[in-house]
Amino acid sequence: MKVRSTGSGSGMFLTELLMAILIFAVASAICLRVFVAANHVSAESSRLNHAVASAQNCAECFKATGGSLPETAALLGGAFTGTRAIEVRFDSGWQLLPPGEPSFCYVAAIVRMPEKAGSIDAQVTVCDIAGTKIFTIPVSSFQDQEAEL
Amino acid sequence: MNTAKNSHTIDVVFVLAVACAFAASVLTVLMLGANVYGSMQKTSEEEFKSRVCLSYIAAKIHANDSLGKLHVGTYEGAPALYLDAEFDGTGYNTIIYSYDGWLRELFCEKGLELELSSDSGTPVLEIGSVSFENALPNLLSIEFQGSNGDSGKLFVNLRCGGGVGT
């Protein structure tokens, strides 16, 4: 008479374990997506903060110099890119780079707009190396109106 | 008989291996989540300190943006920004400076020399250091150094058109 060996029970445990692993795999896939998205949002937020600060500095210097691009470039540590524009370059940590540095990650550009009576207008744009606009702000330097009166 | 015993052992070993792999995966996901949260928290804190410090000083400057009311100087050797005000005929200074790893604000009577100590001034924010410079007569430059090495710079244009003295 053959004695049939009873099951050790590990088969049932294995089944239960596999079910648990399956549920964990689904949950962890969702969590990993959330982690990656959160990391991405945090990096974007940091990038935007720095871009806003850089644009604000450009605008303040532009206003303080009365719309003079050479003086603004000197204050910001930037360079002329044409007769009506300057750009300031930053590395990946948003530290200022020397003018014309080829290995930059971000750039803040001040482009002077066509002349208008009473004010000198410009557009400050902060982009990354791929040219993707991160932040932009218009700035105006109003001329001394006493001279007009 | 031996074969039955061996297969029984293999079953147990396989189940244990799967359980260990499951435990390792759980730990990996937990550690990944903790790292992501930790780095987000650290970045957020650093940016908060930098942004708030510079925004606070800029707000103070704009609130006192009158001709001749702003002075860049030193307070007991530390770079400081003096904001003048007058109440009931008496001149007062609001002095913004950094000391002992904190951005501080001191409101005192003009000309009153107070010894720099950890008790003087109201601590505002924990930072490394802050310095002020007259970039132009109507442009103030504020440089911030965090306690963990990060730095930031802010230019503030004075709407009053000038008067940043020393």
mmCIF file of N, CA and C in Angstrom, chain A residues 5 7-8 10-11 13-14 17-18 20-21 24 28 31-32 34-36 38-39 42 45-47 49-50 53 56-61 63-66 71 75-76 95, chain B residues 4 8 11-12 14-16 18-20 22 25-27 29-30 32-34 36 39-40 43-44 47 51 58 62 135-136 138-139 150-151 153-159:
data_model
loop_
_atom_site.group_PDB
_atom_site.id
_atom_site.type_symbol
_atom_site.label_atom_id
_atom_site.label_comp_id
_atom_site.label_asym_id
_atom_site.label_seq_id
_atom_site.Cartn_x
_atom_site.Cartn_y
_atom_site.Cartn_z
ATOM 1 N N SER A 5 2.145 10.868 0.517
ATOM 2 C CA SER A 5 2.641 11.923 1.428
ATOM 3 C C SER A 5 1.718 13.142 1.316
ATOM 4 N N GLY A 7 0.711 17.011 1.550
ATOM 5 C CA GLY A 7 1.386 18.246 1.083
ATOM 6 C C GLY A 7 2.050 18.979 2.246
ATOM 7 N N SER A 8 3.159 19.608 1.985
ATOM 8 C CA SER A 8 3.880 20.325 3.046
ATOM 9 C C SER A 8 3.203 21.636 3.379
ATOM 10 N N SER A 10 3.639 24.268 1.587
ATOM 11 C CA SER A 10 4.394 25.343 0.954
ATOM 12 C C SER A 10 3.753 25.751 -0.360
ATOM 13 N N GLY A 11 3.008 24.878 -0.972
ATOM 14 C CA GLY A 11 2.316 25.227 -2.209
ATOM 15 C C GLY A 11 1.300 26.325 -1.974
ATOM 16 N N PHE A 13 1.287 28.424 0.514
ATOM 17 C CA PHE A 13 2.042 29.626 0.914
ATOM 18 C C PHE A 13 2.614 30.328 -0.305
ATOM 19 N N LEU A 14 3.114 29.516 -1.237
ATOM 20 C CA LEU A 14 3.672 30.094 -2.458
ATOM 21 C C LEU A 14 2.599 30.837 -3.237
ATOM 22 N N LEU A 17 1.883 34.012 -1.521
ATOM 23 C CA LEU A 17 3.010 34.931 -1.685
ATOM 24 C C LEU A 17 3.007 35.560 -3.070
ATOM 25 N N LEU A 18 2.702 34.748 -4.050
ATOM 26 C CA LEU A 18 2.662 35.269 -5.419
ATOM 27 C C LEU A 18 1.538 36.287 -5.577
ATOM 28 N N ALA A 20 0.470 38.222 -3.203
ATOM 29 C CA ALA A 20 0.959 39.426 -2.519
ATOM 30 C C ALA A 20 1.951 40.170 -3.393
ATOM 31 N N ILE A 21 2.819 39.413 -4.057
ATOM 32 C CA ILE A 21 3.812 40.055 -4.929
ATOM 33 C C ILE A 21 3.123 40.752 -6.088
ATOM 34 N N PHE A 24 1.663 43.919 -4.784
ATOM 35 C CA PHE A 24 2.753 44.849 -4.508
ATOM 36 C C PHE A 24 3.308 45.422 -5.797
ATOM 37 N N SER A 28 3.498 49.288 -6.386
ATOM 38 C CA SER A 28 4.811 49.929 -6.503
ATOM 39 C C SER A 28 4.971 50.599 -7.857
ATOM 40 N N CYS A 31 3.330 53.862 -7.353
ATOM 41 C CA CYS A 31 4.156 54.708 -6.469
ATOM 42 C C CYS A 31 5.381 55.233 -7.202
ATOM 43 N N LEU A 32 6.020 54.386 -7.980
ATOM 44 C CA LEU A 32 7.224 54.814 -8.694
ATOM 45 C C LEU A 32 6.898 55.916 -9.685
ATOM 46 N N VAL A 34 4.539 58.068 -9.313
ATOM 47 C CA VAL A 34 4.301 59.263 -8.495
ATOM 48 C C VAL A 34 5.626 59.867 -8.043
ATOM 49 N N PHE A 35 6.573 59.011 -7.638
ATOM 50 C CA PHE A 35 7.881 59.513 -7.190
ATOM 51 C C PHE A 35 8.583 60.257 -8.319
ATOM 52 N N VAL A 36 8.569 59.670 -9.501
ATOM 53 C CA VAL A 36 9.243 60.295 -10.646
ATOM 54 C C VAL A 36 8.574 61.633 -10.977
ATOM 55 N N ALA A 38 6.875 63.543 -8.941
ATOM 56 C CA ALA A 38 7.162 64.490 -7.857
ATOM 57 C C ALA A 38 8.556 65.071 -8.010
ATOM 58 N N ASN A 39 9.512 64.219 -8.343
ATOM 59 C CA ASN A 39 10.889 64.683 -8.544
ATOM 60 C C ASN A 39 10.960 65.674 -9.707
ATOM 61 N N SER A 42 9.411 68.996 -8.678
ATOM 62 C CA SER A 42 10.324 69.713 -7.779
ATOM 63 C C SER A 42 11.449 70.375 -8.578
ATOM 64 N N SER A 45 10.057 73.331 -10.503
ATOM 65 C CA SER A 45 9.766 74.432 -9.591
ATOM 66 C C SER A 45 11.048 75.179 -9.228
ATOM 67 N N SER A 46 12.105 74.433 -8.956
ATOM 68 C CA SER A 46 13.397 75.047 -8.628
ATOM 69 C C SER A 46 13.916 75.854 -9.807
ATOM 70 N N ARG A 47 13.769 75.284 -10.994
ATOM 71 C CA ARG A 47 14.229 75.952 -12.203
ATOM 72 C C ARG A 47 13.467 77.263 -12.404
ATOM 73 N N ASN A 49 11.968 79.066 -10.107
ATOM 74 C CA ASN A 49 12.366 80.024 -9.073
ATOM 75 C C ASN A 49 13.627 80.769 -9.468
ATOM 76 N N HIS A 50 14.613 80.017 -9.927
ATOM 77 C CA HIS A 50 15.881 80.642 -10.320
ATOM 78 C C HIS A 50 15.691 81.532 -11.547
ATOM 79 N N ALA A 53 14.158 84.795 -10.443
ATOM 80 C CA ALA A 53 15.151 85.637 -9.757
ATOM 81 C C ALA A 53 16.100 86.278 -10.768
ATOM 82 N N GLN A 56 14.274 88.963 -12.704
ATOM 83 C CA GLN A 56 14.069 90.135 -11.853
ATOM 84 C C GLN A 56 15.337 90.968 -11.763
ATOM 85 N N ASN A 57 16.470 90.303 -11.602
ATOM 86 C CA ASN A 57 17.749 91.033 -11.557
ATOM 87 C C ASN A 57 18.004 91.786 -12.851
ATOM 88 N N CYS A 58 17.740 91.122 -13.979
ATOM 89 C CA CYS A 58 17.934 91.773 -15.279
ATOM 90 C C CYS A 58 17.050 93.011 -15.392
ATOM 91 N N ALA A 59 15.794 92.863 -14.990
ATOM 92 C CA ALA A 59 14.850 93.978 -15.094
ATOM 93 C C ALA A 59 15.264 95.139 -14.189
ATOM 94 N N GLU A 60 15.672 94.832 -12.971
ATOM 95 C CA GLU A 60 16.071 95.888 -12.036
ATOM 96 C C GLU A 60 17.305 96.636 -12.549
ATOM 97 N N CYS A 61 18.259 95.909 -13.083
ATOM 98 C CA CYS A 61 19.476 96.561 -13.608
ATOM 99 C C CYS A 61 19.136 97.407 -14.832
ATOM 100 N N LYS A 63 16.327 98.884 -15.497
ATOM 101 C CA LYS A 63 15.632 100.097 -15.048
ATOM 102 C C LYS A 63 16.621 101.061 -14.387
ATOM 103 N N ALA A 64 17.534 100.527 -13.600
ATOM 104 C CA ALA A 64 18.471 101.388 -12.869
ATOM 105 C C ALA A 64 19.410 102.129 -13.809
ATOM 106 N N THR A 65 19.756 101.492 -14.932
ATOM 107 C CA THR A 65 20.670 102.127 -15.883
ATOM 108 C C THR A 65 19.935 102.981 -16.903
ATOM 109 N N GLY A 66 18.626 103.098 -16.754
ATOM 110 C CA GLY A 66 17.850 103.913 -17.687
ATOM 111 C C GLY A 66 17.755 103.299 -19.072
ATOM 112 N N GLU A 71 25.722 99.313 -19.888
ATOM 113 C CA GLU A 71 25.832 99.370 -18.422
ATOM 114 C C GLU A 71 25.150 98.174 -17.774
ATOM 115 N N LEU A 75 26.868 95.324 -15.321
ATOM 116 C CA LEU A 75 26.374 95.023 -13.975
ATOM 117 C C LEU A 75 26.069 93.532 -13.811
ATOM 118 N N LEU A 76 25.483 92.956 -14.841
ATOM 119 C CA LEU A 76 25.032 91.562 -14.734
ATOM 120 C C LEU A 76 26.134 90.560 -15.071
ATOM 121 N N GLN A 95 24.840 79.380 -11.429
ATOM 122 C CA GLN A 95 25.948 80.270 -11.103
ATOM 123 C C GLN A 95 26.368 81.010 -12.371
ATOM 124 N N ALA B 4 11.762 12.391 -2.582
ATOM 125 C CA ALA B 4 10.632 13.129 -2.001
ATOM 126 C C ALA B 4 11.141 14.144 -0.987
ATOM 127 N N HIS B 8 10.910 18.269 -1.368
ATOM 128 C CA HIS B 8 10.312 19.024 -0.269
ATOM 129 C C HIS B 8 11.232 20.171 0.142
ATOM 130 N N ASP B 11 11.250 22.901 -2.506
ATOM 131 C CA ASP B 11 10.033 23.713 -2.402
ATOM 132 C C ASP B 11 10.198 24.827 -1.392
ATOM 133 N N VAL B 12 10.672 24.429 -0.222
ATOM 134 C CA VAL B 12 10.817 25.401 0.872
ATOM 135 C C VAL B 12 11.833 26.472 0.483
ATOM 136 N N PHE B 14 12.719 27.462 -2.477
ATOM 137 C CA PHE B 14 12.182 28.331 -3.529
ATOM 138 C C PHE B 14 11.221 29.364 -2.949
ATOM 139 N N VAL B 15 10.363 28.903 -2.061
ATOM 140 C CA VAL B 15 9.399 29.817 -1.441
ATOM 141 C C VAL B 15 10.127 30.883 -0.627
ATOM 142 N N LEU B 16 11.156 30.439 0.086
ATOM 143 C CA LEU B 16 11.932 31.405 0.892
ATOM 144 C C LEU B 16 12.622 32.426 -0.013
ATOM 145 N N VAL B 18 11.670 33.442 -2.955
ATOM 146 C CA VAL B 18 10.657 34.382 -3.461
ATOM 147 C C VAL B 18 10.289 35.391 -2.381
ATOM 148 N N ALA B 19 10.138 34.911 -1.157
ATOM 149 C CA ALA B 19 9.796 35.814 -0.052
ATOM 150 C C ALA B 19 10.899 36.832 0.168
ATOM 151 N N CYS B 20 12.156 36.374 0.087
ATOM 152 C CA CYS B 20 13.283 37.316 0.259
ATOM 153 C C CYS B 20 13.308 38.346 -0.868
ATOM 154 N N PHE B 22 10.788 39.399 -2.531
ATOM 155 C CA PHE B 22 9.670 40.305 -2.254
ATOM 156 C C PHE B 22 10.058 41.328 -1.201
ATOM 157 N N SER B 25 12.405 43.868 -2.636
ATOM 158 C CA SER B 25 11.706 44.831 -3.509
ATOM 159 C C SER B 25 10.974 45.872 -2.672
ATOM 160 N N VAL B 26 10.338 45.411 -1.607
ATOM 161 C CA VAL B 26 9.622 46.353 -0.741
ATOM 162 C C VAL B 26 10.601 47.378 -0.169
ATOM 163 N N LEU B 27 11.744 46.875 0.312
ATOM 164 C CA LEU B 27 12.742 47.786 0.900
ATOM 165 C C LEU B 27 13.267 48.764 -0.141
ATOM 166 N N VAL B 29 11.756 49.940 -2.844
ATOM 167 C CA VAL B 29 10.754 50.968 -3.150
ATOM 168 C C VAL B 29 10.655 51.968 -1.997
ATOM 169 N N LEU B 30 10.715 51.449 -0.775
ATOM 170 C CA LEU B 30 10.644 52.344 0.395
ATOM 171 C C LEU B 30 11.831 53.301 0.416
ATOM 172 N N LEU B 32 13.679 54.218 -2.102
ATOM 173 C CA LEU B 32 13.561 55.154 -3.235
ATOM 174 C C LEU B 32 12.611 56.293 -2.881
ATOM 175 N N GLY B 33 11.485 55.940 -2.305
ATOM 176 C CA GLY B 33 10.514 56.959 -1.896
ATOM 177 C C GLY B 33 11.090 57.904 -0.858
ATOM 178 N N ALA B 34 11.813 57.339 0.100
ATOM 179 C CA ALA B 34 12.404 58.168 1.155
ATOM 180 C C ALA B 34 13.448 59.108 0.558
ATOM 181 N N VAL B 36 13.607 60.271 -2.563
ATOM 182 C CA VAL B 36 12.926 61.293 -3.360
ATOM 183 C C VAL B 36 12.330 62.355 -2.438
ATOM 184 N N SER B 39 15.170 64.487 -0.870
ATOM 185 C CA SER B 39 15.805 65.459 -1.765
ATOM 186 C C SER B 39 14.845 66.606 -2.081
ATOM 187 N N MET B 40 13.555 66.295 -2.218
ATOM 188 C CA MET B 40 12.565 67.350 -2.460
ATOM 189 C C MET B 40 12.489 68.300 -1.272
ATOM 190 N N THR B 43 15.710 70.500 -1.179
ATOM 191 C CA THR B 43 15.664 71.543 -2.210
ATOM 192 C C THR B 43 14.674 72.625 -1.821
ATOM 193 N N SER B 44 13.522 72.208 -1.357
ATOM 194 C CA SER B 44 12.481 73.153 -0.975
ATOM 195 C C SER B 44 12.963 74.060 0.157
ATOM 196 N N GLU B 47 15.678 76.588 -1.138
ATOM 197 C CA GLU B 47 15.072 77.634 -1.962
ATOM 198 C C GLU B 47 14.247 78.576 -1.098
ATOM 199 N N ARG B 51 15.029 82.480 -1.101
ATOM 200 C CA ARG B 51 13.979 83.337 -1.644
ATOM 201 C C ARG B 51 13.426 84.268 -0.571
ATOM 202 N N ALA B 58 14.282 92.908 0.149
ATOM 203 C CA ALA B 58 13.737 93.736 -0.933
ATOM 204 C C ALA B 58 12.474 94.453 -0.473
ATOM 205 N N HIS B 62 11.933 98.478 -0.363
ATOM 206 C CA HIS B 62 10.838 99.155 -1.068
ATOM 207 C C HIS B 62 9.962 99.936 -0.099
ATOM 208 N N ALA B 135 25.787 99.122 -6.118
ATOM 209 C CA ALA B 135 26.206 98.863 -7.496
ATOM 210 C C ALA B 135 26.170 100.163 -8.305
ATOM 211 N N LEU B 136 25.145 100.952 -8.042
ATOM 212 C CA LEU B 136 24.995 102.291 -8.634
ATOM 213 C C LEU B 136 24.346 103.166 -7.567
ATOM 214 N N ASN B 138 21.579 104.420 -7.559
ATOM 215 C CA ASN B 138 20.167 104.052 -7.413
ATOM 216 C C ASN B 138 19.953 102.551 -7.534
ATOM 217 N N LEU B 139 21.019 101.778 -7.320
ATOM 218 C CA LEU B 139 20.890 100.325 -7.431
ATOM 219 C C LEU B 139 21.660 99.662 -6.309
ATOM 220 N N ASP B 150 24.935 77.381 -0.521
ATOM 221 C CA ASP B 150 24.255 77.958 -1.689
ATOM 222 C C ASP B 150 24.281 79.477 -1.598
ATOM 223 N N SER B 151 24.161 80.133 -2.734
ATOM 224 C CA SER B 151 24.264 81.595 -2.741
ATOM 225 C C SER B 151 23.230 82.177 -3.686
ATOM 226 N N LYS B 153 21.919 86.282 -5.425
ATOM 227 C CA LYS B 153 22.183 87.713 -5.550
ATOM 228 C C LYS B 153 20.911 88.390 -6.015
ATOM 229 N N LEU B 154 20.694 89.583 -5.494
ATOM 230 C CA LEU B 154 19.501 90.341 -5.864
ATOM 231 C C LEU B 154 19.884 91.784 -6.091
ATOM 232 N N PHE B 155 19.384 92.353 -7.165
ATOM 233 C CA PHE B 155 19.543 93.779 -7.417
ATOM 234 C C PHE B 155 18.210 94.459 -7.132
ATOM 235 N N VAL B 156 18.261 95.579 -6.449
ATOM 236 C CA VAL B 156 17.039 96.338 -6.160
ATOM 237 C C VAL B 156 17.229 97.755 -6.667
ATOM 238 N N ASN B 157 16.376 98.143 -7.586
ATOM 239 C CA ASN B 157 16.421 99.486 -8.128
ATOM 240 C C ASN B 157 15.609 100.410 -7.224
ATOM 241 N N LEU B 158 16.201 101.503 -6.831
ATOM 242 C CA LEU B 158 15.500 102.435 -5.946
ATOM 243 C C LEU B 158 14.606 103.347 -6.764
ATOM 244 N N ARG B 159 13.319 103.294 -6.490
ATOM 245 C CA ARG B 159 12.358 104.115 -7.251
ATOM 246 C C ARG B 159 12.535 105.597 -6.960
#
